[in-house]
PDB file of C-alpha atoms in Angstrom:
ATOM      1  CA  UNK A   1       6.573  17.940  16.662  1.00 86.00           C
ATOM      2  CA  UNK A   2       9.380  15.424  15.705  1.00 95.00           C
ATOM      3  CA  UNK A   3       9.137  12.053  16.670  1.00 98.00           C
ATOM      4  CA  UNK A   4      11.230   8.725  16.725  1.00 98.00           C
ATOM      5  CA  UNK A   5       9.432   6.391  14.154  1.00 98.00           C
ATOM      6  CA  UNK A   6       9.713   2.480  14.564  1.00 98.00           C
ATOM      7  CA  UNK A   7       9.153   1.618  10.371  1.00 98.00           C
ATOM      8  CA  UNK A   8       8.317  -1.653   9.086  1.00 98.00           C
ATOM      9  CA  UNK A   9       8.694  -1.893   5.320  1.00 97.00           C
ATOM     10  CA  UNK A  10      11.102   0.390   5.133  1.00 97.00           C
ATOM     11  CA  UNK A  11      13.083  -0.555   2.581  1.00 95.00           C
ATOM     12  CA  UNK A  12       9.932  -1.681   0.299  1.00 95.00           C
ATOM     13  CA  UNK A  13       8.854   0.584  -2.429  1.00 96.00           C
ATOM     14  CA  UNK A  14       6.375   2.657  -0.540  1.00 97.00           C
ATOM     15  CA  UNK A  15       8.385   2.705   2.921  1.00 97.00           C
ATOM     16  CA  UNK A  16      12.077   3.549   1.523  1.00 97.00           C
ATOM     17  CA  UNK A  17      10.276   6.542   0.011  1.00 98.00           C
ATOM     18  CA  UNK A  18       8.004   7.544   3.470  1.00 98.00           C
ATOM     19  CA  UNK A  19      11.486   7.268   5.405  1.00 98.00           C
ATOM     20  CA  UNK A  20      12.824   9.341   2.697  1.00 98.00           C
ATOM     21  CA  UNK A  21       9.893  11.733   4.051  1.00 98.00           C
ATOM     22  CA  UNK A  22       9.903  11.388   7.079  1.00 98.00           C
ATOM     23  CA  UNK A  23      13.766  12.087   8.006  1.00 98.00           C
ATOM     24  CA  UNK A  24      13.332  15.302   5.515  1.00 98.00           C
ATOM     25  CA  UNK A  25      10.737  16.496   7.957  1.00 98.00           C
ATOM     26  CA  UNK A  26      13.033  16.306  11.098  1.00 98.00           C
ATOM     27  CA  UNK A  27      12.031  12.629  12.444  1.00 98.00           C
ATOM     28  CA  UNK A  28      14.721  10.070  13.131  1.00 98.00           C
ATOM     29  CA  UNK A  29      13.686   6.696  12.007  1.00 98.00           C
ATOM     30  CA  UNK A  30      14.250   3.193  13.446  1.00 98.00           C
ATOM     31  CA  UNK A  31      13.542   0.549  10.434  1.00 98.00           C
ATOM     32  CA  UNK A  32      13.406  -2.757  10.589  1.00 98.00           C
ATOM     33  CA  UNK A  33      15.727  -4.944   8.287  1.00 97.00           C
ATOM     34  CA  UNK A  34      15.560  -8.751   6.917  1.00 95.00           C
ATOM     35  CA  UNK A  35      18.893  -8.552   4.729  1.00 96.00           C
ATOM     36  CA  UNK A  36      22.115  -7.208   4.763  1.00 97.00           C
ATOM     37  CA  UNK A  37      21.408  -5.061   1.632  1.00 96.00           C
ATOM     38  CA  UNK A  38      18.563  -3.250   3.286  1.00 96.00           C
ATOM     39  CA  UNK A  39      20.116  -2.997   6.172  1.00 97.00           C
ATOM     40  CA  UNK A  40      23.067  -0.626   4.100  1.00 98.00           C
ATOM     41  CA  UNK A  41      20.361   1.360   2.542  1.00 97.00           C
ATOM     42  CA  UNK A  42      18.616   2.322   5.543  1.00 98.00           C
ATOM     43  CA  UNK A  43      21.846   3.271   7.096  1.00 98.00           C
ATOM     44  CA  UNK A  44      22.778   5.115   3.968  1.00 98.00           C
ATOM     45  CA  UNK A  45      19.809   7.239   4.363  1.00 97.00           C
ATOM     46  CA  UNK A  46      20.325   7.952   8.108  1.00 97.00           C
ATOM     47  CA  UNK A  47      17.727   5.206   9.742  1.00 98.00           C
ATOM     48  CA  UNK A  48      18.979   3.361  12.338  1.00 98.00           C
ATOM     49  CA  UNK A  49      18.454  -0.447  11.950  1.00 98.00           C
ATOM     50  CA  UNK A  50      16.889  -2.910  13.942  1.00 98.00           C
ATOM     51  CA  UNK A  51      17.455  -6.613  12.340  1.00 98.00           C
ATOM     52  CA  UNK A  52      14.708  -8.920  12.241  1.00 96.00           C
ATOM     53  CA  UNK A  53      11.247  -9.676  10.162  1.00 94.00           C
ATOM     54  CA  UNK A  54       7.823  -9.777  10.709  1.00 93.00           C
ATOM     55  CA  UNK A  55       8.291 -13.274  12.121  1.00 94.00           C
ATOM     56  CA  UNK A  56      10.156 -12.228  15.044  1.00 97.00           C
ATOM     57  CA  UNK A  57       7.777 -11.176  17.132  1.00 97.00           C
ATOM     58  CA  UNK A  58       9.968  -9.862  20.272  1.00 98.00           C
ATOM     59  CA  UNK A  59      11.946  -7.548  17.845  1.00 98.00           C
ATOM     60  CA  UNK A  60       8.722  -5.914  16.674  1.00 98.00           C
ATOM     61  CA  UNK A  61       7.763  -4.778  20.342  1.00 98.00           C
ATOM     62  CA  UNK A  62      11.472  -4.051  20.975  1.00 98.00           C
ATOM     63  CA  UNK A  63      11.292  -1.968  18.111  1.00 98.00           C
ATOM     64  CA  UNK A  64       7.741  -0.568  19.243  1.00 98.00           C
ATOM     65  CA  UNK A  65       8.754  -0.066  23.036  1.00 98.00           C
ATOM     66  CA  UNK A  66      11.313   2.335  21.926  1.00 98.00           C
ATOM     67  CA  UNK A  67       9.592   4.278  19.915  1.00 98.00           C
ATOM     68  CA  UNK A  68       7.257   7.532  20.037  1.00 98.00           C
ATOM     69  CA  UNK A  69       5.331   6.056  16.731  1.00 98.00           C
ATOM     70  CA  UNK A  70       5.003   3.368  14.838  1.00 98.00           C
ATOM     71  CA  UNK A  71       4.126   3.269  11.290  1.00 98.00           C
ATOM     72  CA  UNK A  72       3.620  -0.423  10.012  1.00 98.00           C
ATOM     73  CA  UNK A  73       4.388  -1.397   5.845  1.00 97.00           C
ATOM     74  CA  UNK A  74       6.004  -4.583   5.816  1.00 94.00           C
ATOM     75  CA  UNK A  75       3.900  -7.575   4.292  1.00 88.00           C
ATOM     76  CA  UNK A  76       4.827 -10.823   2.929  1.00 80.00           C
ATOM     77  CA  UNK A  77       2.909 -10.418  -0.213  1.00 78.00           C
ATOM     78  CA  UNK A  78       2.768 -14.066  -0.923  1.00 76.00           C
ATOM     79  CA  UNK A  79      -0.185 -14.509  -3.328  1.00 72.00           C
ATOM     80  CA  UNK A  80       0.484 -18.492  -3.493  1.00 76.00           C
ATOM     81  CA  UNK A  81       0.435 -18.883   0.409  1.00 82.00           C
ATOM     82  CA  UNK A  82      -2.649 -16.180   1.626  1.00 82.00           C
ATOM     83  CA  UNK A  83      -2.929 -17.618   4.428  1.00 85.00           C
ATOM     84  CA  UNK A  84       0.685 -17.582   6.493  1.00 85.00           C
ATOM     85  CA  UNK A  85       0.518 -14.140   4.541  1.00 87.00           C
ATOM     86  CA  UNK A  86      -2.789 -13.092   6.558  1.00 91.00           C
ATOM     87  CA  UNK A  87      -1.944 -14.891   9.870  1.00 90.00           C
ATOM     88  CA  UNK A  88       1.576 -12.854   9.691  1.00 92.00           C
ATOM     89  CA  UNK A  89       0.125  -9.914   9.120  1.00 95.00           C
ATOM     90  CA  UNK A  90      -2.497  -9.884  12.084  1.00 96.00           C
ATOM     91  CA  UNK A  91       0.202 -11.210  14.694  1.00 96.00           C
ATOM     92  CA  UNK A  92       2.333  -8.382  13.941  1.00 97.00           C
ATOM     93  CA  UNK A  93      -0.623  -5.741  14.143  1.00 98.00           C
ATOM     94  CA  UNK A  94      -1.544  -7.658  17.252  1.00 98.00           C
ATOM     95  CA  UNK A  95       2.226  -7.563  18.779  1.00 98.00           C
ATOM     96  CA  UNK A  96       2.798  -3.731  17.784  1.00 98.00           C
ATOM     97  CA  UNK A  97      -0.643  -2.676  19.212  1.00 98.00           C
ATOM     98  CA  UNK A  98      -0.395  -4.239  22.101  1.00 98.00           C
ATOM     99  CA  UNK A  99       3.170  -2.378  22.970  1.00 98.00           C
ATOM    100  CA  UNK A 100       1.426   1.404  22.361  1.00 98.00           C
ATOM    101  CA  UNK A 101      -1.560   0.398  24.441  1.00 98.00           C
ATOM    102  CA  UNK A 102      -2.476   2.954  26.747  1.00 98.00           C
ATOM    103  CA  UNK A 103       0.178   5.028  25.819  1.00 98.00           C
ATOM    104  CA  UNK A 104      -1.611   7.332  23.316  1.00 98.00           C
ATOM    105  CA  UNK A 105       1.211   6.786  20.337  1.00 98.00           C
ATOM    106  CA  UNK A 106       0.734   6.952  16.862  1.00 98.00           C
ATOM    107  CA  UNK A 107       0.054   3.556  14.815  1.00 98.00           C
ATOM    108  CA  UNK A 108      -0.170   3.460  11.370  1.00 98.00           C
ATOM    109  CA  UNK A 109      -1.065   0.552   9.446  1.00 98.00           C
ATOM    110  CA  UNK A 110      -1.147  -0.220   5.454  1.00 97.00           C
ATOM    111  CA  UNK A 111      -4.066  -1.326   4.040  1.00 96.00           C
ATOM    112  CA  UNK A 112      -5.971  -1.649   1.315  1.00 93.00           C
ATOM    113  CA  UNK A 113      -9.073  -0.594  -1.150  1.00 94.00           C
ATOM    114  CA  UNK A 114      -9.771  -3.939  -2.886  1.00 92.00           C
ATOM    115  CA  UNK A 115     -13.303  -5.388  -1.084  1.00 93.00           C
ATOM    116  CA  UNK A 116     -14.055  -2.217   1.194  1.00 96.00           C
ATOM    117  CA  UNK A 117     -17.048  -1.802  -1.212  1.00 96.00           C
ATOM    118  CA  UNK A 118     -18.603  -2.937  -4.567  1.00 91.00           C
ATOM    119  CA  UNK A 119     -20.018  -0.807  -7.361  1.00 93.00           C
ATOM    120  CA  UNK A 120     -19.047   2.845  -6.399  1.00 97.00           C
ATOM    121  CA  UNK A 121     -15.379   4.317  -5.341  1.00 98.00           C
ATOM    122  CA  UNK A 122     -14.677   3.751  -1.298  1.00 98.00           C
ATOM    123  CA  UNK A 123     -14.831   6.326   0.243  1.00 98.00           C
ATOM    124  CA  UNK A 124     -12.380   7.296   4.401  1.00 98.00           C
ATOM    125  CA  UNK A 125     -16.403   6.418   5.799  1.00 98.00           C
ATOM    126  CA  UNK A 126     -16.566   2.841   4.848  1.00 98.00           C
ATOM    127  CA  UNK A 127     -15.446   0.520   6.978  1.00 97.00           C
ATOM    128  CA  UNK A 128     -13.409  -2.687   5.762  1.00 97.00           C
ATOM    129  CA  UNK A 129     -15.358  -5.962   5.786  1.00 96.00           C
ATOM    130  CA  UNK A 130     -12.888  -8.052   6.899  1.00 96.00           C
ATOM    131  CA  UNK A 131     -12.679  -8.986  10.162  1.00 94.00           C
ATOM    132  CA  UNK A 132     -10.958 -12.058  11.932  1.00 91.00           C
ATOM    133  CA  UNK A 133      -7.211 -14.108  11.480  1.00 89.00           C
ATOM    134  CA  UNK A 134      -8.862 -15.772   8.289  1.00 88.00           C
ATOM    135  CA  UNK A 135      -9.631 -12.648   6.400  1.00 90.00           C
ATOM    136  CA  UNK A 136      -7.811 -10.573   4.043  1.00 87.00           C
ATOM    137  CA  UNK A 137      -4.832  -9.332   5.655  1.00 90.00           C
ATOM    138  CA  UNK A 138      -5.832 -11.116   8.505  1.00 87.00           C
ATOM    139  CA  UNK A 139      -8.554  -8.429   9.361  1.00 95.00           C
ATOM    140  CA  UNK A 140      -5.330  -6.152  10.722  1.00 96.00           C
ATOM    141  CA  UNK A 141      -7.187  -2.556   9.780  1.00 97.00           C
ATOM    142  CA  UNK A 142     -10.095  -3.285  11.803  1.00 98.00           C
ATOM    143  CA  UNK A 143      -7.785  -5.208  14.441  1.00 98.00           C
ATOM    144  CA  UNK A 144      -5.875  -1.592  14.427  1.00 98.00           C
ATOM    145  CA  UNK A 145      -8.495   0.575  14.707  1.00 98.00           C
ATOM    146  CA  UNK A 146     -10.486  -1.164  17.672  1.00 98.00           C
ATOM    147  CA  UNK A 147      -7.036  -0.704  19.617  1.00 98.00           C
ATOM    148  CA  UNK A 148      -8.354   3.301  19.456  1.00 98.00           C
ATOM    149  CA  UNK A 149     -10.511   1.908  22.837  1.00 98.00           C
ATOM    150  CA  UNK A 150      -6.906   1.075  24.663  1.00 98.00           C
ATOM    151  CA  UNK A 151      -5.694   4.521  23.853  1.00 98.00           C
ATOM    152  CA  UNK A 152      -3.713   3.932  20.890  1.00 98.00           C
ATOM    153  CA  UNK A 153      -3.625   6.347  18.393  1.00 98.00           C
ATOM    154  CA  UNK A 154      -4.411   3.712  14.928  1.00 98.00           C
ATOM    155  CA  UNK A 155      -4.635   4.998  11.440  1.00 98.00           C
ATOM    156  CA  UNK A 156      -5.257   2.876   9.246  1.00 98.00           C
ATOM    157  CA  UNK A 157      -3.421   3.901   5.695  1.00 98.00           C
ATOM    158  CA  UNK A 158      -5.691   2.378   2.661  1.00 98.00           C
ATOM    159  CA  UNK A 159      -3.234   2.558  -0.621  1.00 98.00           C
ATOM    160  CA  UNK A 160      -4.210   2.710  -4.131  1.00 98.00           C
ATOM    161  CA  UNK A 161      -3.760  -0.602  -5.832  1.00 96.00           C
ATOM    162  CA  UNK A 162      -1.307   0.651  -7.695  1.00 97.00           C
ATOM    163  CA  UNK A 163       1.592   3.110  -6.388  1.00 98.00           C
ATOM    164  CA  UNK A 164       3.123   4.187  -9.376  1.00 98.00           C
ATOM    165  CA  UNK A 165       6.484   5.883 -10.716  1.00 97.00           C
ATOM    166  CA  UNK A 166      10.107   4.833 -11.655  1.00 96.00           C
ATOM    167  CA  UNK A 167      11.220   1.388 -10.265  1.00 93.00           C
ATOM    168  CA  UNK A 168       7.838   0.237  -9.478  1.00 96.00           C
ATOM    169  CA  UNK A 169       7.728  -3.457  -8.789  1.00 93.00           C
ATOM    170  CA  UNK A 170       4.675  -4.052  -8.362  1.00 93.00           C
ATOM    171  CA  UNK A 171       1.005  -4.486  -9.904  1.00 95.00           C
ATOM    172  CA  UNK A 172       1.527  -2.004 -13.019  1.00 97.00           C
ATOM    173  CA  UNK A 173       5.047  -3.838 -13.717  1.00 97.00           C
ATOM    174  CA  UNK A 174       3.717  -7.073 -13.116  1.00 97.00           C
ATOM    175  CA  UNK A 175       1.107  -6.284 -15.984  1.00 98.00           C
ATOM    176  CA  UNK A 176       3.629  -5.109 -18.153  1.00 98.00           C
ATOM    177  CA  UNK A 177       6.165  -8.068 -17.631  1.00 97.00           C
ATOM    178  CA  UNK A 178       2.728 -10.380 -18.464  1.00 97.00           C
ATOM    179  CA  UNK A 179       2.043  -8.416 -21.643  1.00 98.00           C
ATOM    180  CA  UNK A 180       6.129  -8.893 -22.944  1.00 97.00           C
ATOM    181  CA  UNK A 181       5.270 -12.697 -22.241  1.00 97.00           C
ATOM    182  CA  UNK A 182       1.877 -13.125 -24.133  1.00 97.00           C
ATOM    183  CA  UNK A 183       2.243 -10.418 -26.533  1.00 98.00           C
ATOM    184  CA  UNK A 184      -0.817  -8.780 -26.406  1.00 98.00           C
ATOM    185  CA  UNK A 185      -1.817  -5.780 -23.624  1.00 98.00           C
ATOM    186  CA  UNK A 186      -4.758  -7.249 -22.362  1.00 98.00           C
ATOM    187  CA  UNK A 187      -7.400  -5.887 -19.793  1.00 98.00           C
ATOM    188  CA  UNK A 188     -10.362  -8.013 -18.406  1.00 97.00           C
ATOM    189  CA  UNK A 189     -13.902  -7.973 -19.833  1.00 97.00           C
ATOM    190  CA  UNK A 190     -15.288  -4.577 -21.475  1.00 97.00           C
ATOM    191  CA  UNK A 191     -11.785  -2.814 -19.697  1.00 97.00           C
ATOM    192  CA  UNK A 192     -14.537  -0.547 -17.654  1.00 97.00           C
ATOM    193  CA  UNK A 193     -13.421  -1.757 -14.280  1.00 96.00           C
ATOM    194  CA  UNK A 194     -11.062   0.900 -13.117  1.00 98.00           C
ATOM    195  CA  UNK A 195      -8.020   1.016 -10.404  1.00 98.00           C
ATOM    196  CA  UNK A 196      -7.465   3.968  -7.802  1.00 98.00           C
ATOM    197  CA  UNK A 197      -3.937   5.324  -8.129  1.00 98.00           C
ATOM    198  CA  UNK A 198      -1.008   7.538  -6.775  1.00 98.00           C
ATOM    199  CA  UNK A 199       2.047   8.192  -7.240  1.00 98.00           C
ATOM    200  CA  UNK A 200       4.861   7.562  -4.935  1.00 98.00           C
ATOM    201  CA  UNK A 201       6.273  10.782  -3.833  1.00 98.00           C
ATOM    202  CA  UNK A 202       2.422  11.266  -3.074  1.00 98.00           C
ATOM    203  CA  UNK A 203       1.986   8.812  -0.978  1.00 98.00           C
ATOM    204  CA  UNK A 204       5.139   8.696   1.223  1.00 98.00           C
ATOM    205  CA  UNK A 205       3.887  12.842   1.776  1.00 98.00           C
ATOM    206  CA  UNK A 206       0.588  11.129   3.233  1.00 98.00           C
ATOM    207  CA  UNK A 207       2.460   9.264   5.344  1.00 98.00           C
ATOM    208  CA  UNK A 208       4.087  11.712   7.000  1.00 98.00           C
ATOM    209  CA  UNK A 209       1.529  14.234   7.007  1.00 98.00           C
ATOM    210  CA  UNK A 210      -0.520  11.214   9.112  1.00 98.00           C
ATOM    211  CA  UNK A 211       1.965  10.722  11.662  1.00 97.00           C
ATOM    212  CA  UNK A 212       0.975  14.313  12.934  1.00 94.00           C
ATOM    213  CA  UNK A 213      -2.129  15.318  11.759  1.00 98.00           C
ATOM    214  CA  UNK A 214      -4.608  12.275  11.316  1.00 98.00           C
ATOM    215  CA  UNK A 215      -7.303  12.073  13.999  1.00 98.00           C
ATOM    216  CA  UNK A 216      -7.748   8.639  16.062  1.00 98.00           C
ATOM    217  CA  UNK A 217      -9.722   5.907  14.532  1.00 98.00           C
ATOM    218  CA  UNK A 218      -9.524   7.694  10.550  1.00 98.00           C
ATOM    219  CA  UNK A 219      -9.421   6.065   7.688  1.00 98.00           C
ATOM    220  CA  UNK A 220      -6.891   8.010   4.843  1.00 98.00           C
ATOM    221  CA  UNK A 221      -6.729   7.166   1.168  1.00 98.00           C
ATOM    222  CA  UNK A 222      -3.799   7.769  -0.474  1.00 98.00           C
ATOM    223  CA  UNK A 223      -5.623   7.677  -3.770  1.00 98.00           C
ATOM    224  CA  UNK A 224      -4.092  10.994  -6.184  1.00 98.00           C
ATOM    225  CA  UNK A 225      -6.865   9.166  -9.393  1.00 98.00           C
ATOM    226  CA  UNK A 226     -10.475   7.817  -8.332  1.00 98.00           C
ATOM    227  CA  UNK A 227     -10.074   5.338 -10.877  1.00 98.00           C
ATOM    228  CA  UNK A 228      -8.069   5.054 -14.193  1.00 98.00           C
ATOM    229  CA  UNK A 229     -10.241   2.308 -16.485  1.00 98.00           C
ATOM    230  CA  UNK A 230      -8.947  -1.349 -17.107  1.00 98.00           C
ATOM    231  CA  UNK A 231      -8.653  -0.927 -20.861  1.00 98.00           C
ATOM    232  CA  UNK A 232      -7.025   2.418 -20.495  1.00 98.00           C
ATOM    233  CA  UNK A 233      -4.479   1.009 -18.817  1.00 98.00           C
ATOM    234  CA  UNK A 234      -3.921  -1.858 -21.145  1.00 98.00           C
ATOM    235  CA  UNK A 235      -3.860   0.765 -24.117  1.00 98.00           C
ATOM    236  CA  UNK A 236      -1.275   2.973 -22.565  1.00 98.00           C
ATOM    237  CA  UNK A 237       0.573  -0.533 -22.133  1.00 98.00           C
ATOM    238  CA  UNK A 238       0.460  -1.677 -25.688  1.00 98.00           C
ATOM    239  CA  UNK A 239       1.458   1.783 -26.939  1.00 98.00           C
ATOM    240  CA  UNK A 240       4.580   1.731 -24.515  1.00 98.00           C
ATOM    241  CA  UNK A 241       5.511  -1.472 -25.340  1.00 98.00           C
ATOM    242  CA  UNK A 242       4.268  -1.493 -29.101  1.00 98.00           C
ATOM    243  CA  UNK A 243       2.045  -4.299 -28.756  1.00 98.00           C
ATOM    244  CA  UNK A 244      -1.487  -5.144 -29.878  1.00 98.00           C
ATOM    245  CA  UNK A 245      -4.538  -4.483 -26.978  1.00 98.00           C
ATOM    246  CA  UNK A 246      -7.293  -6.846 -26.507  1.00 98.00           C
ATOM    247  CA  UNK A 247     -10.158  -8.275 -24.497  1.00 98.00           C
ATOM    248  CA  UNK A 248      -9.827 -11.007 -22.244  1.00 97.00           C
ATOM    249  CA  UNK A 249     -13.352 -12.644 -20.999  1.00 97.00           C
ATOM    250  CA  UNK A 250     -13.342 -12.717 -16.981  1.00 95.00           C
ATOM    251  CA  UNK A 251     -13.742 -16.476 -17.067  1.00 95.00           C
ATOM    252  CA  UNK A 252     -10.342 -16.567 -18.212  1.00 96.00           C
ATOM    253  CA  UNK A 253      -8.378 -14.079 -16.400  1.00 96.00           C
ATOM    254  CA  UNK A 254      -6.708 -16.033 -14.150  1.00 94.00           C
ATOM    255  CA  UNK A 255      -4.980 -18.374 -17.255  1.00 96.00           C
ATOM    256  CA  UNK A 256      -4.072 -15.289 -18.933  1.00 97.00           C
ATOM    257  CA  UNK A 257      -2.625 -12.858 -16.110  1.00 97.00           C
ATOM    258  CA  UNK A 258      -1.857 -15.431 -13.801  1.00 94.00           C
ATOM    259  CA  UNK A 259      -2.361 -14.589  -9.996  1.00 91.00           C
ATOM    260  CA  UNK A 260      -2.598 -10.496 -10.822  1.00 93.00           C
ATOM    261  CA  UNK A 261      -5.868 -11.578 -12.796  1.00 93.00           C
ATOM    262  CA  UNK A 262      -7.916 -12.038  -9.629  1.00 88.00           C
ATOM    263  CA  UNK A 263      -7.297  -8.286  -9.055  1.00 90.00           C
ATOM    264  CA  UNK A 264      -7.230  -6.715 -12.820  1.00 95.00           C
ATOM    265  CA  UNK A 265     -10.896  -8.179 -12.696  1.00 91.00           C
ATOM    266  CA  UNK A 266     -11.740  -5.999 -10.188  1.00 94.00           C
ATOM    267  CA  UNK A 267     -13.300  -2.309  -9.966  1.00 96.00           C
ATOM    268  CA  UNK A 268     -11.049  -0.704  -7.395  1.00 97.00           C
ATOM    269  CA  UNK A 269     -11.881   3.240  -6.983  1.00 98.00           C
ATOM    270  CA  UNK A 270     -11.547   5.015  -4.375  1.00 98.00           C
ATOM    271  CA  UNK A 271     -11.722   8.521  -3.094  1.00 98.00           C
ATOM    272  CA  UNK A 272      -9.894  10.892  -1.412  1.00 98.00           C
ATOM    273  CA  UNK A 273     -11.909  14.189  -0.178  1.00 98.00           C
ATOM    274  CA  UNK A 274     -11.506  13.366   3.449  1.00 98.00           C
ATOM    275  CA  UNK A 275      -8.079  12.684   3.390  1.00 98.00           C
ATOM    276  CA  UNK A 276      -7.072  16.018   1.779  1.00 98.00           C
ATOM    277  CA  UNK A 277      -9.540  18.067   3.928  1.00 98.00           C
ATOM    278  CA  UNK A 278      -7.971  16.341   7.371  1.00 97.00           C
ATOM    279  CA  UNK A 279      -4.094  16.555   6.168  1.00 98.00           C
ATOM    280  CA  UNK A 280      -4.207  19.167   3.600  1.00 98.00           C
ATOM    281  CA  UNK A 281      -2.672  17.001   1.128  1.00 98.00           C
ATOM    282  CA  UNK A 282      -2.712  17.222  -2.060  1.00 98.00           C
ATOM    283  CA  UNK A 283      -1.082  14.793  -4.858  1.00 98.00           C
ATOM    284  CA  UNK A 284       1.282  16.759  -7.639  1.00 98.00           C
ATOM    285  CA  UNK A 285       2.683  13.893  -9.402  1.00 98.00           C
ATOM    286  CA  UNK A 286       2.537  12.633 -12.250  1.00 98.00           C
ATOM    287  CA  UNK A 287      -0.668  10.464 -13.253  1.00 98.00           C
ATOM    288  CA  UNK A 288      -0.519   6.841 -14.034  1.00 98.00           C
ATOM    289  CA  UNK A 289      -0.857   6.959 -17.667  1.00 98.00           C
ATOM    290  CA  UNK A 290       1.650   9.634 -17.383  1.00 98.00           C
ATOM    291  CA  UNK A 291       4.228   7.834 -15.960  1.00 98.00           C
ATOM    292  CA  UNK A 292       3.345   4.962 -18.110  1.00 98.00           C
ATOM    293  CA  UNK A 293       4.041   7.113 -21.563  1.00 98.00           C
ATOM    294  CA  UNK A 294       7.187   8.811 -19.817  1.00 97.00           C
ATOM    295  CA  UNK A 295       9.111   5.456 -19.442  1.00 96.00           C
ATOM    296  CA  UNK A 296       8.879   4.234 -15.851  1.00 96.00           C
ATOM    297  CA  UNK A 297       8.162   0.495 -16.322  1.00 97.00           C
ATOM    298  CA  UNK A 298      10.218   0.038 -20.129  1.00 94.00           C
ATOM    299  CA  UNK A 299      12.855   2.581 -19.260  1.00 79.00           C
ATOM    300  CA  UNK A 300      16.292   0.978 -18.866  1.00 62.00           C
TER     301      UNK A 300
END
């Protein structure tokens, strides 16, 4: 069945490439757009726009109202602000929940893998910890998925930490763009820590898959790698950018990576078996370290 998505995020690196998705798979798409420039490239691709952010409260529900789905991307991402960056996040989940109530739509929401669970990959069962405006992302997957008891249909979308391929932007370039700075491709402590990953095309096929086949109340990982080690990553780093690889104690992450050292620190694995048994998904791109040695962060 084809639907009329409502997309926040769309022009972001993840949601550009699930509207890509989703309009190849018959579904017109309504996106939401801050600037003139994304504004063009959703039109470009066939998305209708509606102009606003995720400030603008009374756009998001106009934008939910008229839809037969909504699937939520957009965050502010501002690591030196959490805060308005959480209390955003849970007012929009709040405002675009509360339009599909009792109507039985989809919802899907973005979240992450970073605290579900310590010492072992996450797995769909595990529920997030964080609850309430003051936690991380304002607590919006749980706020999401309780909205399942006013008959809305909430998935909540846990990403790898790092969504790789050509004109990434984010976490893997960061760590490149630190180790062209200090000259040296670090990675924190004994480098065993390791980071869930996918790649792109992978993950905007989740996506869509979701919108039609994901149950009520699930939990999906879009997670193609359980984990891809710390120092792995640092050597595949140095060897694309032809610089030395060391150790960096955890004490002193934060001086050396800057903000992104809070999260290199961290052991952030996560499975998939659910996922791929309740979509029948399954990732075919290329791996991390793959698209690291093919070019797709010092390429161009």
């Amino acid at each position: 069945m084809t639907m009329h998505v409502f997309v926040t995020g769309g022009s972001g690196w993840i949601g550009s490439a699930s509207v890509d998705q989703l309009l190849t798979d018959g579904h017109t798409v309504t996106a939401l757009a801050r600037s003139d420039a994304s504004a063009s490239a959703l039109e470009a691709k066939g998305a209708t726009v509606l102009r606003g952010d995720l400030d603008q409260l009374e756009v998001l529900r106009r934008g939910a109202d008229a839809a037969d789905a909504v699937l939520h991307l957009a965050n502010k991402h501002d690591f030196a602000n959490p805060a308005a960056t959480n209390a955003a996040e849970r007012a929009a989940v709040q405002t675009l929940g509360d339009a599909l109530t009792g109507s039985g739509r989809p919802f899907l929401v973005a979240a992450g893998i970073a605290g579900v669970v310590q010492g072992r990959p996450a797995t769909e069962a595990d529920a997030s910890p964080f609850h309430g405006p003051d936690s991380p992302r304002g607590g919006s997957e749980n706020l999401a998925l309780e909205m399942v008891e006013q008959d809305v249909h909430a998935v909540a979308l846990r990403f790898a930490p790092t969504v790789h391929g050509v004109l990434d932007h984010g976490f893997m370039a960061v760590l490149h763009d630190t180790a062209r700075r200090t000259g040296v491709a670090a990675y924190v402590g004994d480098g065993t820590d390791a980071w869930a990953a996918v790649h792109r095309s992978d993950a905007a096929r989740l996506v869509s898959l979701a919108l039609s086949k994901a149950p009520a109340g699930a939990r999906l990982h879009a997670t193609a790698e359980v984990g891809v080690p710390t120092r792995e990553i640092a050597e595949a780093i140095g060897r694309a950018l032809d610089l030395p690889v060391a150790s960096v104690p955890q004490e002193q992450a934060t001086e050396h990576f800057g903000w992104i050292g809070a999260f290199f620190g961290q052991d952030l694995r996560a499975t998939s078996t659910t996922t791929r048994q309740q979509l029948g998904w399954e990732p075919t791109g290329p791996t991390l370290l793959e698209d690291i040695a093919a070019g797709a962060y010092t390429a161009g």
